[in-house]
Amino acid sequence: MLLVDGKIAEGAAATAYGWVQSIREQKTITFVILMENREPLQLVIKDKRLARKVKVHASIMVKGRVAMTERAPRGYEIHVEEISVLNKPRKIPPFDIMAKEEPSIDVRLDYRPVDLRRPSSMAVFKIRARALQLFREYLVNNGFIEVNTPKIIATASEGGSALFPVMYYDRQAFLAQSPQLYKEELTMAFERVFEIGPIFRAEQSRTMKHLSEATSLDVEAAFLSNEEIMDLIEGMVKHVIKGLNSEPQLFAALKAKPPALPERFPRFTYSEIIEKLKGLGEDIAFGDDLTQKSLEEFGNMAGGFYFITEWPAKLKPFYIMPKENGLTSSFDLMYMGLELASGGQRIHDPVMLRKSIKEHGLPVSSFKFHITPYYYGMPPHGGFGLGVDRFIMVLTDRKNIREVVLYPRDLRRLVP
Ligand code: AMO
């Protein structure tokens, strides 16, 4: 908190609350960087006796006078006349927040709130917050309404695997893998909906890109074709990256910048990719899922953002609209070898939906409540789910998804 009498100008009286990030002592004066509302504020202390009260990590309140100077991060500093120590650290953290070398991710997570005081760690979450604002801005400007759907559910939406069971009073329920069924149903009344919320996946593997609890940006719109949905996600990604490019100060502590944007994200069909990989000598056939190795191989060739379209029906969930030759109106958005989003056009005909549920080996009875509204005039619709955490990895050039999630949950980690 910063309180200034009048406006910020030479000699104005100021009071600031914050925590001490760093102390630099010179012969006669001490410079302190006070983090005030996540931004550095330079303090100048001329009285050595006052300066001795200040310790890194302490919460303090200072009173003093504003001095305008180009040499301070904000273009001004506070010449301190009075200091109150509101709380001082009782222990020294296991890492120096201003050190050049990064502590290990496990130590960082064990001490997460302290880790967040490291400039690069804080930068990641400021970028994340800004990106979420820009996603919302784009979608609201394009006629979408934000919704919240239940996270305790009775039926799997993405098939039977990777579910977390929970006791729901005397019955079994599950944590939602995706808001898929709800967002589709909601297009009936709202036409265009989106949700930013948690998805739960009981992932059995420990990788750099999977979490048990991830954040998904789910979008669903009536009356859009598969191509138009790809245009929408491409427009949204460009809006976010352009917005962030206009705020380079957000990236200063990261030594990274948002990825480059091509004029248009290339669109490759699944079949084209299979042929290309075969040409490279890979042992792969139509109908096989693309392995991480294949995706990386192709991703390195494609470079940056691209779509993989028209997946075989057997590799996609029951709600995806089939096309001729066992293909579907579907896509994945990729960045190099990393899958960022998947989506497509959906089945809107209740009879066809029922048949598809059956064909995917799922119990139709469990989907009764979902199929019912389809008999009352469900509009043709489509959408996508974008992994927010993975997208932030790409924006901030972090290699481990745990770096971009405040309190990650994975196979091993349930605390803090
Ligand atoms: P899918 O299962 O492909 O599709 O998930 C969509 C996107 O969510 C992200 N994601 C994950 N991120 C981190 N850890 C995980 N365990 C994890 N699982 C998924 C990925 C992925 O691309 N209902 C469909 C979407 C749709 O068709 O609208 C769905 O959930 O970035």
GROMACS .gro file of C-alpha atoms and ligand atoms in nm:
model
  447
    1MET     CA    1   0.000   0.000   0.000
    2LEU     CA    2   0.133   0.344  -0.095
    3LEU     CA    3  -0.025   0.662   0.034
    4VAL     CA    4   0.094   0.996  -0.103
    5ASP     CA    5  -0.024   1.339   0.004
    6GLY     CA    6  -0.143   1.493  -0.321
    7LYS     CA    7   0.024   1.355  -0.632
    8ILE     CA    8   0.360   1.186  -0.674
    9ALA     CA    9   0.593   1.489  -0.701
   10GLU     CA   10   0.921   1.611  -0.556
   11GLY     CA   11   0.889   1.655  -0.180
   12ALA     CA   12   0.541   1.499  -0.141
   13ALA     CA   13   0.486   1.320   0.191
   14ALA     CA   14   0.447   0.941   0.143
   15THR     CA   15   0.367   0.634   0.351
   16ALA     CA   16   0.442   0.288   0.210
   17TYR     CA   17   0.373  -0.066   0.333
   18GLY     CA   18   0.550  -0.364   0.182
   19TRP     CA   19   0.813  -0.636   0.219
   20VAL     CA   20   1.187  -0.593   0.179
   21GLN     CA   21   1.327  -0.757  -0.134
   22SER     CA   22   1.688  -0.638  -0.117
   23ILE     CA   23   1.923  -0.409   0.074
   24ARG     CA   24   2.229  -0.239  -0.076
   25GLU     CA   25   2.448  -0.059   0.170
   26GLN     CA   26   2.679   0.219   0.060
   27LYS     CA   27   2.912   0.428   0.272
   28THR     CA   28   2.665   0.690   0.378
   29ILE     CA   29   2.331   0.572   0.244
   30THR     CA   30   2.136   0.246   0.219
   31PHE     CA   31   1.915   0.158  -0.077
   32VAL     CA   32   1.626  -0.075  -0.008
   33ILE     CA   33   1.391  -0.228  -0.261
   34LEU     CA   34   1.050  -0.250  -0.099
   35MET     CA   35   0.796  -0.464  -0.284
   36GLU     CA   36   0.477  -0.265  -0.267
   37ASN     CA   37   0.176  -0.430  -0.429
   38ARG     CA   38   0.406  -0.655  -0.637
   39GLU     CA   39   0.613  -0.366  -0.774
   40PRO     CA   40   0.956  -0.247  -0.659
   41LEU     CA   41   0.973   0.085  -0.476
   42GLN     CA   42   1.318   0.226  -0.404
   43LEU     CA   43   1.379   0.357  -0.054
   44VAL     CA   44   1.678   0.572   0.040
   45ILE     CA   45   1.781   0.565   0.405
   46LYS     CA   46   2.045   0.812   0.516
   47ASP     CA   47   2.028   0.742   0.889
   48LYS     CA   48   2.238   0.427   0.963
   49ARG     CA   49   2.044   0.366   1.282
   50LEU     CA   50   1.719   0.349   1.083
   51ALA     CA   51   1.879   0.135   0.812
   52ARG     CA   52   1.981  -0.129   1.067
   53LYS     CA   53   1.612  -0.197   1.143
   54VAL     CA   54   1.554  -0.326   0.789
   55LYS     CA   55   1.601  -0.698   0.706
   56VAL     CA   56   1.524  -0.885   0.383
   57HIS     CA   57   1.173  -1.045   0.397
   58ALA     CA   58   1.058  -0.813   0.678
   59SER     CA   59   0.720  -0.640   0.645
   60ILE     CA   60   0.769  -0.272   0.711
   61MET     CA   61   0.593   0.062   0.703
   62VAL     CA   62   0.795   0.369   0.606
   63LYS     CA   63   0.719   0.738   0.604
   64GLY     CA   64   0.921   0.986   0.403
   65ARG     CA   65   0.936   1.224   0.108
   66VAL     CA   66   0.916   1.154  -0.266
   67ALA     CA   67   1.226   1.234  -0.475
   68MET     CA   68   1.188   1.217  -0.851
   69THR     CA   69   1.478   1.026  -1.016
   70GLU     CA   70   1.525   0.835  -1.339
   71ARG     CA   71   1.755   0.590  -1.157
   72ALA     CA   72   1.474   0.434  -0.952
   73PRO     CA   73   1.251   0.158  -1.101
   74ARG     CA   74   0.940   0.374  -1.076
   75GLY     CA   75   1.100   0.704  -1.175
   76TYR     CA   76   1.087   0.814  -0.812
   77GLU     CA   77   1.213   0.699  -0.473
   78ILE     CA   78   1.120   0.762  -0.110
   79HIS     CA   79   1.368   0.933   0.120
   80VAL     CA   80   1.285   0.763   0.446
   81GLU     CA   81   1.232   0.952   0.771
   82GLU     CA   82   1.060   0.686   0.981
   83ILE     CA   83   1.042   0.305   0.976
   84SER     CA   84   0.816   0.061   1.162
   85VAL     CA   85   0.895  -0.308   1.141
   86LEU     CA   86   0.555  -0.480   1.128
   87ASN     CA   87   0.694  -0.834   1.125
   88LYS     CA   88   1.043  -0.969   1.078
   89PRO     CA   89   1.150  -1.312   0.949
   90ARG     CA   90   1.221  -1.567   1.223
   91LYS     CA   91   1.414  -1.802   0.991
   92ILE     CA   92   1.636  -1.774   0.686
   93PRO     CA   93   1.470  -1.939   0.382
   94PRO     CA   94   1.660  -2.226   0.211
   95PHE     CA   95   1.730  -2.005  -0.093
   96ASP     CA   96   1.820  -1.644  -0.161
   97ILE     CA   97   1.531  -1.491  -0.356
   98MET     CA   98   1.769  -1.267  -0.556
   99ALA     CA   99   2.026  -1.540  -0.638
  100LYS     CA  100   2.098  -1.602  -1.007
  101GLU     CA  101   2.072  -1.982  -0.987
  102GLU     CA  102   1.727  -2.140  -0.948
  103PRO     CA  103   1.657  -2.369  -0.653
  104SER     CA  104   1.522  -2.714  -0.748
  105ILE     CA  105   1.151  -2.724  -0.831
  106ASP     CA  106   1.080  -2.946  -0.528
  107VAL     CA  107   1.240  -2.702  -0.285
  108ARG     CA  108   1.060  -2.416  -0.456
  109LEU     CA  109   0.724  -2.591  -0.419
  110ASP     CA  110   0.788  -2.688  -0.057
  111TYR     CA  111   0.835  -2.317   0.017
  112ARG     CA  112   0.598  -2.189  -0.253
  113PRO     CA  113   0.489  -1.856  -0.100
  114VAL     CA  114   0.856  -1.768  -0.039
  115ASP     CA  115   0.947  -1.887  -0.390
  116LEU     CA  116   0.684  -1.649  -0.529
  117ARG     CA  117   0.894  -1.364  -0.392
  118ARG     CA  118   1.163  -1.459  -0.649
  119PRO     CA  119   1.125  -1.213  -0.939
  120SER     CA  120   1.105  -1.479  -1.214
  121SER     CA  121   0.850  -1.683  -1.020
  122MET     CA  122   0.634  -1.378  -0.956
  123ALA     CA  123   0.661  -1.280  -1.324
  124VAL     CA  124   0.516  -1.616  -1.434
  125PHE     CA  125   0.202  -1.562  -1.225
  126LYS     CA  126   0.159  -1.200  -1.328
  127ILE     CA  127   0.171  -1.316  -1.690
  128ARG     CA  128  -0.074  -1.595  -1.610
  129ALA     CA  129  -0.319  -1.349  -1.453
  130ARG     CA  130  -0.289  -1.109  -1.746
  131ALA     CA  131  -0.334  -1.390  -1.999
  132LEU     CA  132  -0.655  -1.500  -1.824
  133GLN     CA  133  -0.782  -1.141  -1.840
  134LEU     CA  134  -0.704  -1.128  -2.212
  135PHE     CA  135  -0.878  -1.463  -2.277
  136ARG     CA  136  -1.190  -1.332  -2.104
  137GLU     CA  137  -1.170  -1.001  -2.290
  138TYR     CA  138  -1.154  -1.175  -2.628
  139LEU     CA  139  -1.437  -1.415  -2.554
  140VAL     CA  140  -1.671  -1.156  -2.401
  141ASN     CA  141  -1.603  -0.924  -2.697
  142ASN     CA  142  -1.704  -1.212  -2.923
  143GLY     CA  143  -2.041  -1.268  -2.758
  144PHE     CA  144  -1.952  -1.540  -2.504
  145ILE     CA  145  -2.094  -1.559  -2.151
  146GLU     CA  146  -1.887  -1.701  -1.863
  147VAL     CA  147  -2.041  -1.997  -1.680
  148ASN     CA  148  -1.954  -2.224  -1.385
  149THR     CA  149  -2.045  -2.591  -1.394
  150PRO     CA  150  -2.027  -2.861  -1.123
  151LYS     CA  151  -1.696  -3.023  -1.037
  152ILE     CA  152  -1.857  -3.315  -0.854
  153ILE     CA  153  -2.022  -3.530  -1.117
  154ALA     CA  154  -2.191  -3.866  -1.156
  155THR     CA  155  -2.063  -3.970  -1.502
  156ALA     CA  156  -1.733  -3.950  -1.686
  157SER     CA  157  -1.736  -3.711  -1.980
  158GLU     CA  158  -1.415  -3.822  -2.152
  159GLY     CA  159  -1.463  -4.200  -2.118
  160GLY     CA  160  -1.403  -4.418  -1.818
  161SER     CA  161  -1.032  -4.378  -1.751
  162ALA     CA  162  -0.842  -4.129  -1.539
  163LEU     CA  163  -1.123  -4.048  -1.293
  164PHE     CA  164  -1.090  -3.953  -0.928
  165PRO     CA  165  -1.370  -4.117  -0.731
  166VAL     CA  166  -1.509  -3.927  -0.431
  167MET     CA  167  -1.763  -4.027  -0.171
  168TYR     CA  168  -2.075  -3.820  -0.218
  169TYR     CA  169  -2.273  -3.885   0.100
  170ASP     CA  170  -2.358  -4.255   0.059
  171ARG     CA  171  -2.291  -4.273  -0.315
  172GLN     CA  172  -1.991  -4.273  -0.539
  173ALA     CA  173  -1.925  -3.964  -0.749
  174PHE     CA  174  -1.625  -3.833  -0.942
  175LEU     CA  175  -1.426  -3.515  -0.980
  176ALA     CA  176  -1.501  -3.361  -1.319
  177GLN     CA  177  -1.252  -3.444  -1.596
  178SER     CA  178  -1.395  -3.164  -1.807
  179PRO     CA  179  -1.709  -2.946  -1.825
  180GLN     CA  180  -1.769  -3.102  -2.167
  181LEU     CA  181  -2.128  -3.222  -2.133
  182TYR     CA  182  -2.248  -2.913  -1.946
  183LYS     CA  183  -2.092  -2.665  -2.185
  184GLU     CA  184  -2.251  -2.843  -2.482
  185GLU     CA  185  -2.593  -2.845  -2.315
  186LEU     CA  186  -2.562  -2.475  -2.232
  187THR     CA  187  -2.532  -2.374  -2.599
  188MET     CA  188  -2.902  -2.459  -2.618
  189ALA     CA  189  -2.996  -2.143  -2.424
  190PHE     CA  190  -2.685  -1.925  -2.427
  191GLU     CA  191  -2.543  -1.999  -2.775
  192ARG     CA  192  -2.185  -1.906  -2.675
  193VAL     CA  193  -2.038  -2.006  -2.336
  194PHE     CA  194  -1.698  -2.038  -2.176
  195GLU     CA  195  -1.562  -2.156  -1.843
  196ILE     CA  196  -1.221  -2.130  -1.681
  197GLY     CA  197  -1.195  -2.391  -1.410
  198PRO     CA  198  -1.025  -2.700  -1.274
  199ILE     CA  199  -1.023  -3.036  -1.449
  200PHE     CA  200  -0.921  -3.350  -1.263
  201ARG     CA  201  -0.730  -3.633  -1.429
  202ALA     CA  202  -0.595  -3.934  -1.243
  203GLU     CA  203  -0.278  -3.935  -1.451
  204GLN     CA  204  -0.060  -4.238  -1.383
  205SER     CA  205   0.255  -4.093  -1.533
  206ARG     CA  206   0.483  -3.827  -1.395
  207THR     CA  207   0.567  -3.598  -1.688
  208MET     CA  208   0.657  -3.233  -1.733
  209LYS     CA  209   0.315  -3.156  -1.887
  210HIS     CA  210   0.058  -3.355  -1.690
  211LEU     CA  211  -0.105  -3.265  -1.360
  212SER     CA  212  -0.381  -3.436  -1.163
  213GLU     CA  213  -0.556  -3.100  -1.133
  214ALA     CA  214  -0.518  -2.865  -1.427
  215THR     CA  215  -0.696  -2.546  -1.534
  216SER     CA  216  -0.893  -2.563  -1.853
  217LEU     CA  217  -1.040  -2.289  -2.067
  218ASP     CA  218  -1.350  -2.448  -2.214
  219VAL     CA  219  -1.532  -2.279  -2.498
  220GLU     CA  220  -1.849  -2.391  -2.677
  221ALA     CA  221  -2.048  -2.214  -2.948
  222ALA     CA  222  -2.360  -2.290  -3.147
  223PHE     CA  223  -2.362  -2.259  -3.527
  224LEU     CA  224  -1.984  -2.266  -3.587
  225SER     CA  225  -1.817  -2.514  -3.820
  226ASN     CA  226  -1.495  -2.694  -3.731
  227GLU     CA  227  -1.300  -2.443  -3.943
  228GLU     CA  228  -1.470  -2.148  -3.771
  229ILE     CA  229  -1.387  -2.288  -3.428
  230MET     CA  230  -1.023  -2.313  -3.532
  231ASP     CA  231  -1.043  -1.950  -3.653
  232LEU     CA  232  -1.185  -1.856  -3.312
  233ILE     CA  233  -0.911  -2.024  -3.107
  234GLU     CA  234  -0.645  -1.883  -3.340
  235GLY     CA  235  -0.792  -1.532  -3.299
  236MET     CA  236  -0.800  -1.579  -2.922
  237VAL     CA  237  -0.438  -1.699  -2.898
  238LYS     CA  238  -0.326  -1.406  -3.115
  239HIS     CA  239  -0.521  -1.159  -2.902
  240VAL     CA  240  -0.354  -1.287  -2.584
  241ILE     CA  241  -0.002  -1.289  -2.730
  242LYS     CA  242  -0.039  -0.947  -2.890
  243GLY     CA  243  -0.173  -0.808  -2.562
  244LEU     CA  244   0.125  -0.950  -2.373
  245ASN     CA  245   0.369  -0.825  -2.636
  246SER     CA  246   0.248  -0.474  -2.563
  247GLU     CA  247   0.356  -0.517  -2.199
  248PRO     CA  248   0.723  -0.626  -2.227
  249GLN     CA  249   0.789  -0.523  -1.865
  250LEU     CA  250   0.592  -0.832  -1.756
  251PHE     CA  251   0.866  -1.049  -1.910
  252ALA     CA  252   1.170  -0.853  -1.787
  253ALA     CA  253   1.255  -1.091  -1.500
  254LEU     CA  254   1.209  -1.402  -1.716
  255LYS     CA  255   1.458  -1.350  -1.996
  256ALA     CA  256   1.181  -1.477  -2.223
  257LYS     CA  257   0.926  -1.330  -2.455
  258PRO     CA  258   0.598  -1.462  -2.593
  259PRO     CA  259   0.630  -1.695  -2.892
  260ALA     CA  260   0.629  -1.552  -3.244
  261LEU     CA  261   0.295  -1.547  -3.428
  262PRO     CA  262   0.271  -1.662  -3.788
  263GLU     CA  263   0.024  -1.489  -4.021
  264ARG     CA  264  -0.192  -1.801  -3.998
  265PHE     CA  265  -0.156  -2.122  -3.793
  266PRO     CA  266  -0.096  -2.403  -4.044
  267ARG     CA  267  -0.356  -2.682  -4.051
  268PHE     CA  268  -0.239  -3.037  -4.122
  269THR     CA  269  -0.471  -3.334  -4.137
  270TYR     CA  270  -0.391  -3.634  -3.920
  271SER     CA  271  -0.351  -3.840  -4.241
  272GLU     CA  272  -0.095  -3.594  -4.384
  273ILE     CA  273   0.109  -3.621  -4.067
  274ILE     CA  274   0.101  -4.002  -4.074
  275GLU     CA  275   0.226  -3.997  -4.435
  276LYS     CA  276   0.500  -3.749  -4.348
  277LEU     CA  277   0.615  -3.958  -4.049
  278LYS     CA  278   0.611  -4.274  -4.261
  279GLY     CA  279   0.829  -4.089  -4.512
  280LEU     CA  280   1.075  -4.024  -4.231
  281GLY     CA  281   1.094  -4.398  -4.170
  282GLU     CA  282   0.863  -4.416  -3.865
  283ASP     CA  283   0.677  -4.737  -3.801
  284ILE     CA  284   0.330  -4.582  -3.788
  285ALA     CA  285  -0.003  -4.659  -3.958
  286PHE     CA  286  -0.339  -4.484  -4.003
  287GLY     CA  287  -0.539  -4.520  -3.681
  288ASP     CA  288  -0.236  -4.516  -3.450
  289ASP     CA  289  -0.225  -4.239  -3.193
  290LEU     CA  290   0.061  -3.996  -3.239
  291THR     CA  291   0.328  -4.072  -2.981
  292GLN     CA  292   0.513  -3.798  -2.798
  293LYS     CA  293   0.818  -3.882  -3.010
  294SER     CA  294   0.621  -3.844  -3.336
  295LEU     CA  295   0.462  -3.521  -3.217
  296GLU     CA  296   0.802  -3.378  -3.131
  297GLU     CA  297   0.947  -3.489  -3.462
  298PHE     CA  298   0.662  -3.329  -3.654
  299GLY     CA  299   0.647  -3.028  -3.420
  300ASN     CA  300   1.012  -2.947  -3.489
  301MET     CA  301   0.936  -2.945  -3.861
  302ALA     CA  302   0.615  -2.743  -3.828
  303GLY     CA  303   0.763  -2.497  -3.574
  304GLY     CA  304   0.543  -2.288  -3.343
  305PHE     CA  305   0.162  -2.312  -3.347
  306TYR     CA  306  -0.025  -2.547  -3.582
  307PHE     CA  307  -0.340  -2.759  -3.594
  308ILE     CA  308  -0.379  -3.133  -3.647
  309THR     CA  309  -0.725  -3.187  -3.797
  310GLU     CA  310  -0.957  -3.472  -3.896
  311TRP     CA  311  -0.857  -3.733  -3.640
  312PRO     CA  312  -0.983  -4.092  -3.678
  313ALA     CA  313  -1.306  -4.148  -3.483
  314LYS     CA  314  -1.153  -4.419  -3.266
  315LEU     CA  315  -0.899  -4.169  -3.126
  316LYS     CA  316  -1.164  -3.912  -3.030
  317PRO     CA  317  -1.440  -3.908  -2.765
  318PHE     CA  318  -1.802  -4.004  -2.834
  319TYR     CA  319  -1.933  -3.648  -2.869
  320ILE     CA  320  -1.715  -3.557  -3.170
  321MET     CA  321  -1.893  -3.531  -3.507
  322PRO     CA  322  -1.795  -3.813  -3.744
  323LYS     CA  323  -1.711  -3.753  -4.108
  324GLU     CA  324  -1.673  -3.995  -4.397
  325ASN     CA  325  -1.399  -4.264  -4.399
  326GLY     CA  326  -1.387  -4.306  -4.021
  327LEU     CA  327  -1.259  -3.949  -3.973
  328THR     CA  328  -1.402  -3.672  -3.753
  329SER     CA  329  -1.457  -3.293  -3.759
  330SER     CA  330  -1.194  -3.241  -3.493
  331PHE     CA  331  -0.863  -3.074  -3.421
  332ASP     CA  332  -0.581  -3.040  -3.173
  333LEU     CA  333  -0.393  -2.713  -3.137
  334MET     CA  334  -0.022  -2.781  -3.097
  335TYR     CA  335   0.284  -2.578  -3.010
  336MET     CA  336   0.588  -2.768  -3.135
  337GLY     CA  337   0.538  -3.114  -2.978
  338LEU     CA  338   0.300  -2.997  -2.704
  339GLU     CA  339  -0.079  -3.039  -2.729
  340LEU     CA  340  -0.239  -2.717  -2.606
  341ALA     CA  341  -0.604  -2.771  -2.690
  342SER     CA  342  -0.843  -3.012  -2.850
  343GLY     CA  343  -1.187  -2.961  -2.989
  344GLY     CA  344  -1.415  -2.988  -3.285
  345GLN     CA  345  -1.770  -3.002  -3.402
  346ARG     CA  346  -2.007  -3.209  -3.185
  347ILE     CA  347  -2.291  -3.448  -3.250
  348HIS     CA  348  -2.619  -3.258  -3.195
  349ASP     CA  349  -2.863  -3.527  -3.304
  350PRO     CA  350  -2.989  -3.730  -3.002
  351VAL     CA  351  -3.018  -4.059  -3.191
  352MET     CA  352  -2.670  -4.028  -3.333
  353LEU     CA  353  -2.534  -3.929  -2.991
  354ARG     CA  354  -2.689  -4.236  -2.829
  355LYS     CA  355  -2.537  -4.458  -3.099
  356SER     CA  356  -2.195  -4.300  -3.058
  357ILE     CA  357  -2.199  -4.347  -2.679
  358LYS     CA  358  -2.275  -4.716  -2.737
  359GLU     CA  359  -2.008  -4.751  -3.003
  360HIS     CA  360  -1.752  -4.604  -2.766
  361GLY     CA  361  -1.836  -4.881  -2.520
  362LEU     CA  362  -1.999  -4.650  -2.266
  363PRO     CA  363  -2.322  -4.726  -2.076
  364VAL     CA  364  -2.604  -4.527  -2.238
  365SER     CA  365  -2.800  -4.532  -1.910
  366SER     CA  366  -2.532  -4.318  -1.742
  367PHE     CA  367  -2.582  -4.049  -2.007
  368LYS     CA  368  -2.962  -4.035  -1.987
  369PHE     CA  369  -2.965  -3.687  -1.835
  370HIS     CA  370  -2.724  -3.564  -2.097
  371ILE     CA  371  -2.909  -3.706  -2.399
  372THR     CA  372  -3.254  -3.587  -2.287
  373PRO     CA  373  -3.216  -3.213  -2.373
  374TYR     CA  374  -3.093  -3.310  -2.720
  375TYR     CA  375  -3.451  -3.413  -2.802
  376TYR     CA  376  -3.570  -3.056  -2.749
  377GLY     CA  377  -3.380  -2.883  -3.029
  378MET     CA  378  -3.008  -2.874  -2.953
  379PRO     CA  379  -2.835  -2.636  -3.197
  380PRO     CA  380  -2.542  -2.760  -3.404
  381HIS     CA  381  -2.238  -2.664  -3.199
  382GLY     CA  382  -1.868  -2.707  -3.140
  383GLY     CA  383  -1.588  -2.588  -2.919
  384PHE     CA  384  -1.259  -2.668  -2.757
  385GLY     CA  385  -1.077  -2.714  -2.426
  386LEU     CA  386  -0.745  -2.536  -2.390
  387GLY     CA  387  -0.498  -2.636  -2.118
  388VAL     CA  388  -0.431  -2.302  -1.950
  389ASP     CA  389  -0.123  -2.430  -1.765
  390ARG     CA  390   0.034  -2.564  -2.085
  391PHE     CA  391  -0.040  -2.239  -2.263
  392ILE     CA  392   0.134  -2.045  -1.985
  393MET     CA  393   0.435  -2.280  -2.019
  394VAL     CA  394   0.461  -2.176  -2.383
  395LEU     CA  395   0.413  -1.806  -2.306
  396THR     CA  396   0.679  -1.802  -2.036
  397ASP     CA  397   0.911  -2.062  -2.193
  398ARG     CA  398   0.901  -2.288  -1.883
  399LYS     CA  399   0.970  -2.656  -1.937
  400ASN     CA  400   0.793  -2.795  -1.632
  401ILE     CA  401   0.417  -2.741  -1.588
  402ARG     CA  402   0.471  -2.726  -1.210
  403GLU     CA  403   0.646  -2.392  -1.252
  404VAL     CA  404   0.333  -2.222  -1.384
  405VAL     CA  405   0.082  -2.359  -1.129
  406LEU     CA  406   0.076  -2.213  -0.779
  407TYR     CA  407   0.021  -2.539  -0.592
  408PRO     CA  408   0.056  -2.825  -0.841
  409ARG     CA  409  -0.104  -3.164  -0.778
  410ASP     CA  410   0.057  -3.468  -0.937
  411LEU     CA  411   0.108  -3.839  -0.875
  412ARG     CA  412   0.331  -3.762  -0.577
  413ARG     CA  413   0.241  -3.417  -0.458
  414LEU     CA  414  -0.069  -3.335  -0.253
  415VAL     CA  415   0.089  -3.064  -0.033
  416PRO     CA  416   0.136  -2.777   0.024
  417AMO     P1  417  -0.857  -3.300  -2.361
  417AMO     O1  418  -0.870  -3.419  -2.275
  417AMO     O2  419  -0.769  -3.313  -2.483
  417AMO     O3  420  -0.997  -3.254  -2.419
  417AMO     O4  421  -0.807  -3.177  -2.274
  417AMO     C1  422  -0.801  -3.047  -2.328
  417AMO     C2  423  -0.667  -2.984  -2.296
  417AMO     O5  424  -0.646  -2.980  -2.156
  417AMO     C3  425  -0.510  -2.997  -2.125
  417AMO     N1  426  -0.494  -3.113  -2.037
  417AMO     C4  427  -0.406  -3.120  -1.936
  417AMO     N2  428  -0.315  -3.033  -1.889
  417AMO     C5  429  -0.239  -3.071  -1.784
  417AMO     N3  430  -0.250  -3.190  -1.720
  417AMO     C6  431  -0.340  -3.281  -1.763
  417AMO     N4  432  -0.351  -3.398  -1.701
  417AMO     C7  433  -0.423  -3.248  -1.876
  417AMO     N5  434  -0.520  -3.313  -1.943
  417AMO     C8  435  -0.561  -3.230  -2.041
  417AMO     C9  436  -0.437  -3.018  -2.257
  417AMO    C10  437  -0.548  -3.063  -2.349
  417AMO     O6  438  -0.522  -3.028  -2.485
  417AMO     N6  439  -1.348  -3.205  -2.348
  417AMO    C11  440  -1.230  -3.199  -2.432
  417AMO    C12  441  -1.211  -3.063  -2.493
  417AMO    C13  442  -1.315  -3.028  -2.597
  417AMO     O7  443  -1.334  -3.109  -2.690
  417AMO     O8  444  -1.379  -2.922  -2.586
  417AMO    C14  445  -1.109  -3.234  -2.345
  417AMO     O9  446  -1.113  -3.235  -2.226
  417AMO    O10  447  -0.382  -2.894  -2.299
   0.00000   0.00000   0.00000
